[in-house]
Tab-separated table of C-alpha atoms in Angstrom:
chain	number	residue	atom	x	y	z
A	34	UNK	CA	0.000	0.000	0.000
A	35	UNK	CA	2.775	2.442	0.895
A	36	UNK	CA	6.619	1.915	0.881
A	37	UNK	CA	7.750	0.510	4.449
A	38	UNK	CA	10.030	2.644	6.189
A	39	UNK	CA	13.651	1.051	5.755
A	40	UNK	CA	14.227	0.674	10.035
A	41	UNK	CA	11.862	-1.861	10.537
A	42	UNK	CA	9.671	-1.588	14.135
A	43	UNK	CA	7.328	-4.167	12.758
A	44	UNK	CA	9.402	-7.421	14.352
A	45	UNK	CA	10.558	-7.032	17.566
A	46	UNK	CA	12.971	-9.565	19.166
A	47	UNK	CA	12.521	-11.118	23.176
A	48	UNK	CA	15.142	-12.690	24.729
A	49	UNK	CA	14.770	-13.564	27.673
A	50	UNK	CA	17.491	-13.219	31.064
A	51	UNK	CA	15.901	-14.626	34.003
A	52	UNK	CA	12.215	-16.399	33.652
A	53	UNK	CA	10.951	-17.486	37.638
A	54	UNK	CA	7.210	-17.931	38.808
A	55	UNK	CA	7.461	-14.183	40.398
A	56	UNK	CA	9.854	-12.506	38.668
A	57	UNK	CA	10.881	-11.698	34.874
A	58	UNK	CA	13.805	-9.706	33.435
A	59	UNK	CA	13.589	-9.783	29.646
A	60	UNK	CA	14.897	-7.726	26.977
A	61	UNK	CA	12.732	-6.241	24.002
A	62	UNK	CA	14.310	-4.776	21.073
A	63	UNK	CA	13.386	-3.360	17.428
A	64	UNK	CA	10.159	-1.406	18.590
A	65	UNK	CA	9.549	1.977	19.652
A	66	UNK	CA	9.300	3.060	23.026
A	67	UNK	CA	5.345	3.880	22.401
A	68	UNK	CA	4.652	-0.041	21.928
A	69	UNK	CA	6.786	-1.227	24.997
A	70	UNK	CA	5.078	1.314	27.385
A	71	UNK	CA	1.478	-0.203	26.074
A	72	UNK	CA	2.703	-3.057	26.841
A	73	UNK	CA	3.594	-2.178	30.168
A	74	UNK	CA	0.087	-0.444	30.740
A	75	UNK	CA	-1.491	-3.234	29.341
A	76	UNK	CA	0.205	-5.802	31.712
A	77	UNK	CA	-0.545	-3.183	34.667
A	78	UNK	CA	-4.003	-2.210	34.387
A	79	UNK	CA	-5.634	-4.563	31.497
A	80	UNK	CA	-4.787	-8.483	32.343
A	81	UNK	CA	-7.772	-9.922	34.193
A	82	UNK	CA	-7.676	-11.412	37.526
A	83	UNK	CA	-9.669	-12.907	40.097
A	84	UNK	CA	-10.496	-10.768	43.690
A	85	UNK	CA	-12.652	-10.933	46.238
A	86	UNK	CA	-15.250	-8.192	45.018
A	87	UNK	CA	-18.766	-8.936	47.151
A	88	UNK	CA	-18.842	-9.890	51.139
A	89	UNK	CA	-21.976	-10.477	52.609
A	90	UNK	CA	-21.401	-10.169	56.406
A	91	UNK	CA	-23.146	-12.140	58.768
A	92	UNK	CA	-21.953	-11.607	62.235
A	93	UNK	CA	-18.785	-8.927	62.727
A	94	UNK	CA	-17.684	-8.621	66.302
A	95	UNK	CA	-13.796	-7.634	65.529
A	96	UNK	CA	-12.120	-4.697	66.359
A	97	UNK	CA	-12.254	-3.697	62.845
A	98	UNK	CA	-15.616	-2.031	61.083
A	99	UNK	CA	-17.556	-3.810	57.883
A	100	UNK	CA	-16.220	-2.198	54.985
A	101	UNK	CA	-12.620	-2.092	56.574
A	102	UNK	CA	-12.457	-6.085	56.672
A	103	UNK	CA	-14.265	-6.321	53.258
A	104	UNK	CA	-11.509	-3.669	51.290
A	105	UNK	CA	-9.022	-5.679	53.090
A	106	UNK	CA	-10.719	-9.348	52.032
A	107	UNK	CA	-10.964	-7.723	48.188
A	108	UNK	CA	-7.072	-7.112	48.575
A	109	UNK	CA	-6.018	-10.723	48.704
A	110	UNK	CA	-4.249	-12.235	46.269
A	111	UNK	CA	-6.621	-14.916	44.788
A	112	UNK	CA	-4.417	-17.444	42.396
A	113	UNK	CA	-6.108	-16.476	38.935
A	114	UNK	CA	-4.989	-19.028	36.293
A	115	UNK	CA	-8.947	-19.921	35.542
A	116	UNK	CA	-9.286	-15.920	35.379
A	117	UNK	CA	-8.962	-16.516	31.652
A	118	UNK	CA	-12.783	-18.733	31.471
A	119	UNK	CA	-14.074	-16.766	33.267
A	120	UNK	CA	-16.415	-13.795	32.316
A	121	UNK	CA	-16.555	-10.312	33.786
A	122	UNK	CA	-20.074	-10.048	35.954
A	123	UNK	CA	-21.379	-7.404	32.428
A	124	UNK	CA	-20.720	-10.423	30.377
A	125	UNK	CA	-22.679	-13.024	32.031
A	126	UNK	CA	-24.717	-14.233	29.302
A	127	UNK	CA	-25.969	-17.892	30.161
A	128	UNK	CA	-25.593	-20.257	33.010
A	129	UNK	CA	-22.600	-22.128	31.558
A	130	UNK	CA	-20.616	-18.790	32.255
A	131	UNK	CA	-18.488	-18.531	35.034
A	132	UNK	CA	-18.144	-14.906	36.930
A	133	UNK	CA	-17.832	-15.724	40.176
A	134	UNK	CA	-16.775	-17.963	43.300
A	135	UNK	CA	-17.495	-17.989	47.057
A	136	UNK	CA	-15.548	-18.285	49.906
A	137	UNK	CA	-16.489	-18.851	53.797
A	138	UNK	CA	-15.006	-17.510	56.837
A	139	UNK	CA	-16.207	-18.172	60.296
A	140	UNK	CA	-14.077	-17.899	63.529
A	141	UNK	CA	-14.592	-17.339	66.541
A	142	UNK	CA	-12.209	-16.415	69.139
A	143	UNK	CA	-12.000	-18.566	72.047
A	144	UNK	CA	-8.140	-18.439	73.728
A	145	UNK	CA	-6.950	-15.693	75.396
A	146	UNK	CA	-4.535	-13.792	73.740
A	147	UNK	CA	-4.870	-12.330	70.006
A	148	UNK	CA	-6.027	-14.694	67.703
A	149	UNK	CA	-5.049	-13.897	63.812
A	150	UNK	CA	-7.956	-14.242	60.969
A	151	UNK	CA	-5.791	-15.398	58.543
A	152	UNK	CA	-5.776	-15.965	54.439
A	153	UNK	CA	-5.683	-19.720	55.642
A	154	UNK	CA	-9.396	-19.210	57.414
A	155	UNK	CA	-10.913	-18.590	53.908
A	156	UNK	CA	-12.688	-22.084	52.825
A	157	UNK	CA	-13.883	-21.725	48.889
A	158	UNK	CA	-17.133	-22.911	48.914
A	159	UNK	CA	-17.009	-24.713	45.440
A	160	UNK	CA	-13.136	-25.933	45.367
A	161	UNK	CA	-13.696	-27.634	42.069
A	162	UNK	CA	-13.469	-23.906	40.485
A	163	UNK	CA	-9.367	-23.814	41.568
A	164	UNK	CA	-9.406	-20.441	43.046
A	165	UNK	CA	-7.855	-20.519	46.276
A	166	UNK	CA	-5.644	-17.127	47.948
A	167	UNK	CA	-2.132	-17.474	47.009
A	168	UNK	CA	0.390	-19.800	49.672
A	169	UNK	CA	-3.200	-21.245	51.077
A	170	UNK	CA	-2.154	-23.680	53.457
A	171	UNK	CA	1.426	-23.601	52.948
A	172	UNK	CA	4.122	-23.237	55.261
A	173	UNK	CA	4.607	-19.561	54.298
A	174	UNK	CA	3.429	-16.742	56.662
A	175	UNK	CA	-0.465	-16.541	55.531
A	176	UNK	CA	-1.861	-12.801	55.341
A	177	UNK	CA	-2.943	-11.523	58.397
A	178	UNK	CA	-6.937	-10.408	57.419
A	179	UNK	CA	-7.708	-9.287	61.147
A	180	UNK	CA	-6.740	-10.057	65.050
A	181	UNK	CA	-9.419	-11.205	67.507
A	182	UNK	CA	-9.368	-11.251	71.322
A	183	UNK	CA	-11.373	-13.843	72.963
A	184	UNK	CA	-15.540	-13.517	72.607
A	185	UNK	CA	-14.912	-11.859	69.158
A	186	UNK	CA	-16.052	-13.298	66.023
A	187	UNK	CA	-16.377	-12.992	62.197
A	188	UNK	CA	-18.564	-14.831	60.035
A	189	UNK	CA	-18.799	-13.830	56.344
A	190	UNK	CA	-19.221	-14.906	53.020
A	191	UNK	CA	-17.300	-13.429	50.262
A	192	UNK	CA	-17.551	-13.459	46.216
A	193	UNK	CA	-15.016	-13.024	44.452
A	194	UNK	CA	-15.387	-11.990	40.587
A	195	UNK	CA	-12.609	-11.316	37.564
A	196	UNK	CA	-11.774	-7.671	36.995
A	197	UNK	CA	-8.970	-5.580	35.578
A	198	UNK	CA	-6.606	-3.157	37.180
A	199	UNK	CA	-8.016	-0.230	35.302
A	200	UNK	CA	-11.269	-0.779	37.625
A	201	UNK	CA	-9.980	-1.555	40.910
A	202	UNK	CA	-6.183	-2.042	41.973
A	203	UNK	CA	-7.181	-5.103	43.390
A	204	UNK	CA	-7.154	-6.762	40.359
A	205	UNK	CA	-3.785	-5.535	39.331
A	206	UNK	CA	-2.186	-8.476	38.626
A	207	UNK	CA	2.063	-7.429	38.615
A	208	UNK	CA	3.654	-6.276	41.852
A	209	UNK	CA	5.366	-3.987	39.315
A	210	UNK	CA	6.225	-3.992	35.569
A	211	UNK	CA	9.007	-1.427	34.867
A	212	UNK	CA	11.408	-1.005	31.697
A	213	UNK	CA	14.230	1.517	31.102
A	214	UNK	CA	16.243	2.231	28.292
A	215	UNK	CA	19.519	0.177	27.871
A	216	UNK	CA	21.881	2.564	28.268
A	217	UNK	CA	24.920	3.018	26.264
A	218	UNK	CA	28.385	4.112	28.029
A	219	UNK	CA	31.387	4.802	25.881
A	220	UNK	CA	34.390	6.389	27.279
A	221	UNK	CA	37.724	7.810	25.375
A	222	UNK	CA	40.325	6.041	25.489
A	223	UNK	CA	42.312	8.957	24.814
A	224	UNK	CA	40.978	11.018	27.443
A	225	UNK	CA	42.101	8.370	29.837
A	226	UNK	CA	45.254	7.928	28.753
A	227	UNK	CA	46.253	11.727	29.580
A	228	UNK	CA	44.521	10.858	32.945
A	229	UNK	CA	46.358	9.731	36.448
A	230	UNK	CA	45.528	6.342	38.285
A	231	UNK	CA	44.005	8.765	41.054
A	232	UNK	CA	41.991	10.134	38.618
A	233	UNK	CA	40.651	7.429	37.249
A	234	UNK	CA	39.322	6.148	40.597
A	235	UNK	CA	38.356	9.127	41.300
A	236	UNK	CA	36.027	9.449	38.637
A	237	UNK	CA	35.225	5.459	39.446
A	238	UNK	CA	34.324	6.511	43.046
A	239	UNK	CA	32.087	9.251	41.874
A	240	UNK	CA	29.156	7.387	40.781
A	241	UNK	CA	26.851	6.494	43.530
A	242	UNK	CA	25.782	3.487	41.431
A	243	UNK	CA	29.172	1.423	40.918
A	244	UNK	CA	28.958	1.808	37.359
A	245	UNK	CA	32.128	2.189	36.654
A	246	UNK	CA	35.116	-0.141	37.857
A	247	UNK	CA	39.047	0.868	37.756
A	248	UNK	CA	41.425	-2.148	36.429
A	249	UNK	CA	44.294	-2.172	38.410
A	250	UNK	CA	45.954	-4.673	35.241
A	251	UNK	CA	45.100	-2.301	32.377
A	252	UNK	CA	45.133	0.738	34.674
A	253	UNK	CA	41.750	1.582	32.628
A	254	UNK	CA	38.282	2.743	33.069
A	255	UNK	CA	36.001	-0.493	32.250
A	256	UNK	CA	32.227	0.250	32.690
A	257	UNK	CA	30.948	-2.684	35.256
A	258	UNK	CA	27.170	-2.640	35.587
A	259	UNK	CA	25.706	-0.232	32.473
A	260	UNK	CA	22.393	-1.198	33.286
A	261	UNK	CA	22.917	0.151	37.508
A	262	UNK	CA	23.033	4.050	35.997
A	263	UNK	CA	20.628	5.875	37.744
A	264	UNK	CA	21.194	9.025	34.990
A	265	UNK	CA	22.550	11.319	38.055
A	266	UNK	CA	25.119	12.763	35.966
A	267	UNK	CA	27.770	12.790	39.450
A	268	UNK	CA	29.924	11.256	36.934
A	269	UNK	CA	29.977	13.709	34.795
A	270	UNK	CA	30.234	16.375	36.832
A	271	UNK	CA	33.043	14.736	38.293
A	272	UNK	CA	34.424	14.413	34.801
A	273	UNK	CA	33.919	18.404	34.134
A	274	UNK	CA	35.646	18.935	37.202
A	275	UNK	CA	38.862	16.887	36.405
A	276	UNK	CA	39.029	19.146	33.066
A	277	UNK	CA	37.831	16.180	30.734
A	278	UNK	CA	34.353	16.689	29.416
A	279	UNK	CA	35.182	14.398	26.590
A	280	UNK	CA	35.660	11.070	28.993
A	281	UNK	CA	32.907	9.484	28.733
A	282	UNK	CA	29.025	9.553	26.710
A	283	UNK	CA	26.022	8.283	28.334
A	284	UNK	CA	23.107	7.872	25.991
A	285	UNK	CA	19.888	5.991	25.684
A	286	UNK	CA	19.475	3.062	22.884
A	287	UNK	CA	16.229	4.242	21.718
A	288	UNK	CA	14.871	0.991	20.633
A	289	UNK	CA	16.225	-1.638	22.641
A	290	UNK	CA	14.062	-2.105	26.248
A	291	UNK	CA	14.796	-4.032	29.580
A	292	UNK	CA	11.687	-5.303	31.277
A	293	UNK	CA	11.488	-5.989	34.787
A	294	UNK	CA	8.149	-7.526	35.735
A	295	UNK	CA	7.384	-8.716	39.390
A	296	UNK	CA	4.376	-10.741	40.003
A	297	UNK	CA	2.827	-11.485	43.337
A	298	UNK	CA	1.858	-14.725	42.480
A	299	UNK	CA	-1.500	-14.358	41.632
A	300	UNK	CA	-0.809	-15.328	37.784
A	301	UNK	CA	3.424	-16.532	36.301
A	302	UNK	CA	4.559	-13.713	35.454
A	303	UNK	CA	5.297	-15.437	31.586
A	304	UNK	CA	1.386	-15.557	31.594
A	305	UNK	CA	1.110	-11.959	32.184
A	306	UNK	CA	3.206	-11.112	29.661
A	307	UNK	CA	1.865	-13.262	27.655
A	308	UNK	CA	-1.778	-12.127	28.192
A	309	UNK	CA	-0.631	-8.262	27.755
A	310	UNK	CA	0.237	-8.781	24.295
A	311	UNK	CA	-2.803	-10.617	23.412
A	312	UNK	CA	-5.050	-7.981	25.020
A	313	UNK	CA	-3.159	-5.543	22.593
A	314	UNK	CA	-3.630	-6.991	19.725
A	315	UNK	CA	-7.438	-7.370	20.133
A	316	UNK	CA	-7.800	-3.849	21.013
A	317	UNK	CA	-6.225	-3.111	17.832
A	318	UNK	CA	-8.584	-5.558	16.002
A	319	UNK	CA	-11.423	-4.293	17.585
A	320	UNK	CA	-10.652	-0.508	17.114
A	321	UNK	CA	-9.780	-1.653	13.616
A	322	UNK	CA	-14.019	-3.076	13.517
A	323	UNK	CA	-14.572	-0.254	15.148
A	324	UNK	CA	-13.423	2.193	11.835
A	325	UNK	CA	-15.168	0.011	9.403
A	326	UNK	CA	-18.321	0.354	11.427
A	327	UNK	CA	-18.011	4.001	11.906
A	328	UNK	CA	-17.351	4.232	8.048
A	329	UNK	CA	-19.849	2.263	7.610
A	330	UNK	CA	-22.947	4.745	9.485
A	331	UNK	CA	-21.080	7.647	7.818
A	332	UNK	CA	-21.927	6.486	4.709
A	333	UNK	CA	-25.559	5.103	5.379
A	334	UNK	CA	-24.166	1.794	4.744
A	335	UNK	CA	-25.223	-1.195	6.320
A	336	UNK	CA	-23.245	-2.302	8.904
A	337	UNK	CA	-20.061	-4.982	8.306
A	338	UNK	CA	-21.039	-8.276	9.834
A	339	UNK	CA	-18.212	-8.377	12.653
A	340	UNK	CA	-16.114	-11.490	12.278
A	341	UNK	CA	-15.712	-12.454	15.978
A	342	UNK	CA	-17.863	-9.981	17.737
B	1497	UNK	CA	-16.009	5.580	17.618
B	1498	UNK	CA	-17.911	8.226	15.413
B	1499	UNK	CA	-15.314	10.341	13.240
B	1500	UNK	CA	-16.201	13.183	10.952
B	1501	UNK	CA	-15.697	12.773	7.301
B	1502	UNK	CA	-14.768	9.605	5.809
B	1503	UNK	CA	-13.594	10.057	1.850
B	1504	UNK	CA	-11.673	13.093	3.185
B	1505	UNK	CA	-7.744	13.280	3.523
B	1506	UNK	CA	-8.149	14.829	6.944
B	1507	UNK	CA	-10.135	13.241	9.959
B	1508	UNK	CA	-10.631	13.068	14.037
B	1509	UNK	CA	-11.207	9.645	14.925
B	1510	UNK	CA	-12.885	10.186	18.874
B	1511	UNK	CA	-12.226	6.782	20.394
B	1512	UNK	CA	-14.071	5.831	23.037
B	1513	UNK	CA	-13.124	3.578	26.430
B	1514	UNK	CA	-9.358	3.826	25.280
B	1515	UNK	CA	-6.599	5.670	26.729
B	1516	UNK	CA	-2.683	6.465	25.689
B	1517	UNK	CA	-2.153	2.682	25.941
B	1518	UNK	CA	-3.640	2.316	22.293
B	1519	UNK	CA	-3.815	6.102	20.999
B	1520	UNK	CA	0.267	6.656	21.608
B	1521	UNK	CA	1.089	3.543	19.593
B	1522	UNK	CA	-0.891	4.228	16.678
B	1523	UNK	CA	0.450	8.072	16.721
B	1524	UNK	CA	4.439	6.234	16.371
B	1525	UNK	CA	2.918	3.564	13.546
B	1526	UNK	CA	0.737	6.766	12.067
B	1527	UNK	CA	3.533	9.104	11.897
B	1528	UNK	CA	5.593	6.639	10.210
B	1529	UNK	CA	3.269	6.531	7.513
B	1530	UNK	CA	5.100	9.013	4.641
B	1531	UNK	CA	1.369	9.661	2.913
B	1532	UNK	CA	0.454	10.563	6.219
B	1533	UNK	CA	1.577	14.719	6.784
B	1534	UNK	CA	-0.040	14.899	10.367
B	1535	UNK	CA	-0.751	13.075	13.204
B	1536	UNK	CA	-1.736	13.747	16.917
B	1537	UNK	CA	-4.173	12.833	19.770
B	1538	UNK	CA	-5.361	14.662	22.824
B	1539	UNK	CA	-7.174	13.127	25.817
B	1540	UNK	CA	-10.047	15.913	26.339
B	1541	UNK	CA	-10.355	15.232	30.385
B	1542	UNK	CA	-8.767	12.578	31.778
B	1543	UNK	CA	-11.647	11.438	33.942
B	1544	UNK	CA	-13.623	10.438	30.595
B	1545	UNK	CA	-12.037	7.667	28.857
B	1546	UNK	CA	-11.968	9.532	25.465
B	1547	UNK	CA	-9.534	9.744	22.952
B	1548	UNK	CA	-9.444	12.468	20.100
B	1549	UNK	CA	-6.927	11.247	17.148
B	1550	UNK	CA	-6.237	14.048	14.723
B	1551	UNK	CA	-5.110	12.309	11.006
B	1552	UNK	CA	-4.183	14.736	8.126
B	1553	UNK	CA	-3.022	12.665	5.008
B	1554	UNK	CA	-0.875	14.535	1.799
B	1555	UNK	CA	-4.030	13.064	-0.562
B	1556	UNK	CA	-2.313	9.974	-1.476
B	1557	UNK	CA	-4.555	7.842	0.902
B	1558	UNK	CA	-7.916	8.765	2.801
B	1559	UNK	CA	-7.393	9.272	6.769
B	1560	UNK	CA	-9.397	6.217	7.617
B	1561	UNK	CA	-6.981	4.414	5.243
B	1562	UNK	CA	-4.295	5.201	6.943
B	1563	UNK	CA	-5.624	4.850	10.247
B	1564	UNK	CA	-6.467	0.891	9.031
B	1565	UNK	CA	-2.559	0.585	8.144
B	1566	UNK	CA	-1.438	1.761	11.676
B	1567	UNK	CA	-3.658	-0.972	13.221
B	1568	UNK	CA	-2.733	-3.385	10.914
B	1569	UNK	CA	0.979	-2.222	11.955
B	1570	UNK	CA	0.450	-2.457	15.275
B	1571	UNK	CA	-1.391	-5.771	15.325
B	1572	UNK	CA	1.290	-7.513	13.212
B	1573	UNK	CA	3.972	-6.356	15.761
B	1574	UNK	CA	1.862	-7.900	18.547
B	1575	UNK	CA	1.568	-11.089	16.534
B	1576	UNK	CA	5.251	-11.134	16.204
B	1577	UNK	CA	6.282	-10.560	19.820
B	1578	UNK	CA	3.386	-13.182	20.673
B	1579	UNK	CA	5.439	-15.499	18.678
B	1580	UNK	CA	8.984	-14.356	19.364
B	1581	UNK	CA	7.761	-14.730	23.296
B	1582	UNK	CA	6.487	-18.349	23.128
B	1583	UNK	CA	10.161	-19.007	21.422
B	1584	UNK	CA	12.063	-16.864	23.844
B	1585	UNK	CA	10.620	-19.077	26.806
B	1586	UNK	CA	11.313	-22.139	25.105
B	1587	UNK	CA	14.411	-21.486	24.732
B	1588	UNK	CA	14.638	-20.367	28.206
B	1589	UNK	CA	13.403	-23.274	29.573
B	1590	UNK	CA	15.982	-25.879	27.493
B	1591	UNK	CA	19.018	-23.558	28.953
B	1592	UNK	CA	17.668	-24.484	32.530
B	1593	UNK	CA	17.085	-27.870	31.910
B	1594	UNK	CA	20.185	-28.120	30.313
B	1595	UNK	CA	22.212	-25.907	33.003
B	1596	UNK	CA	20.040	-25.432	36.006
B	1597	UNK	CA	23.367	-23.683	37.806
B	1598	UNK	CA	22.994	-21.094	34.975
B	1599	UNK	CA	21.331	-18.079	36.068
């Protein structure tokens, strides 16, 4: 239709550095810095999840008040893998759709001493669905929901529905998902070579991130850790100040990313990613519909026939 | 989505329920378009989940045209990190198996 542009943003590459249940470093490279930051957004505030969204109390005797204990319940970190079947409460459509689970808690204090309510306490009420709160009865430290003296009790049933981060930050499913820029250090050799050794580690010692490491061998500047700049610019000043501007250029590769993504292991983090970029590429699809049907009533047209709804 | 004028080389395209998520991506893919001679998009208020593209094309395609091409741009690149993800763990995974001290 029209010539491509010769730098080509259209095929990104992924490799991966580190890949664990809760935590993901990758690196994305050949795209702009417009589709990596949807892609962060999306994985922040669009991949669904399960939380605990309705709480019917029956009996609340703590020292904490009704809607304190249920923002806290909604909160929890439910595990969400079936968040995927499931359909958001709007969507509900027929009685084979799933939108939501139930969960039971009842105790009732009766040691002296503080008693802890628990993440443990919670009992789903239809277990076959798979949604239990994360570490549920594992050795782990459970979440601490509320703490009872003796004669107080809680009883309570709580719902818990799929939702998105963009409606409640409940449902956010990362910890965090960050990237930065990789950056790109060079420094001049010939610069260095008019410099002293006491110089050198001088200008090593100056940045507050351990960048930069002196090599006692080569009795050279080597950059360490390029990825640890925080983009203070001590060094530099530093550099200014020992009369050689020239030493060394920090810059930002504008198309190569680094993704951190933490997870709190409601969902693996791989899923998340995962799940982000399909969620962009049907909003894309349907805004694409979404022209052709727009086009379609500004011409008096009948409307296209949508080919997945 | 509603946008005013549809043969014309010039459009607003107000999207609705979308935010600089989607509208910032198809600016990049829109402005790299060479037929396409302006491209921009406000957020009116930022408590209404409205976004107000601004298209202006040199006459060599329509604005809704072009508009099609960024989300066909931006689509394909999604399909291709999809893939290039699925390999990526893969691969991943085999160096662990392989290595499990390698971190």
């Amino acid at each position: 239709m029209y010539s491509r542009p010769s730098r080509n943003f259209r095929k990104p590459s992924i490799v991966i550095r580190t890949n664990e249940p809760d935590y993901m470093v990758f690196e994305l490279k050949n795209t702009d810095v417009s589709a990596a930051n949807a892609l962060r957004r999306v994985m922040i505030a669009e991949v669904p999840t399960i939380a605990i969204d309705l709480v019917e109390m029956e009996n609340n005797t703590t020292v904490l008040n009704d809607e304190f204990l249920a923002h806290r319940l909604g909160l929890l970190p439910l595990v969400s893998t079936e968040a995927v079947a499931w359909k958001r409460p709007f969507e509900w459509s027929s009685d084979a759709d799933m939108i939501e689970t139930a969960f039971a808690l009842d105790v009732n204090c009766t040691v002296d001493g503080v008693m802890d309510v628990t993440s443990n306490d919670l009992i789903p009420l239809n277990p076959e669905h798979r949604v239990i709160p994360v570490n549920y009865q594992l050795d782990e430290k459970p979440i601490v929901i509320c703490k009872m003296r003796r004669g107080q009790q809680l009883k309570l049933v709580a719902r818990a529905r799929k939702g998105i981060g963009k409606d409640h930050a409940k449902f956010i499913p990362v910890a965090t998902a960050v990237f930065q820029y990789k950056p790109q250090i060079t420094l001049s050799h010939s610069a260095m070579a008019e410099m002293t050794d006491d110089e050198k580690q001088a200008f090593v010692n100056s940045d507050p991130s351990k960048t930069f490491k002196f090599n006692p061998i080569t009795r050279m500047i080597e950059v360490d850790n390029e990825e640890s700049y925080m983009y203070d610019e001590e060094c530099l000043v530093k550099a200014r100040e020992l009369g050689r501007p020239d030493l060394v250029t920090i810059t930002q590769k504008q198309d190569h990313f680094i993704f951190r993504v933490e997870g709190t292991g409601v969902l693996r983090v791989a899923d998340v990613v995962r799940q982000g970029i399909e969620i962009l590429h049907k909003k894309c699809m349907d805004l694409e519909a979404g022209v052709q049907e727009a086009l379609a009533v500004a011409k008096g047209q009948p409307l296209p026939v949508s080919a997945g709804g | 989505m509603e946008s005013e004028g549809t043969d014309f080389f010039a459009a607003t395209f107000s999207i609705e329920e979308e935010d600089h998520t989607l509208a910032n991506s198809l600016r990049f893919f829109l402005n790299k378009n060479p037929h396409v001679a302006f491209c921009g998009y406000s957020m009116p208020h930022p408590s209404e989940e409205l976004v107000n593209l601004r298209v202006q094309t040199t006459g060599k395609i329509t604005a809704v045209q072009a508009v099609k091409a960024a989300c066909e741009d931006l689509q394909q690149v999604c399909g291709h990190m999809r893939t290039t993800l699925a390999a990526a763990v893969t691969k991943y995974q085999a160096e662990q198996a392989r290595d499990p001290a390698m971190r």
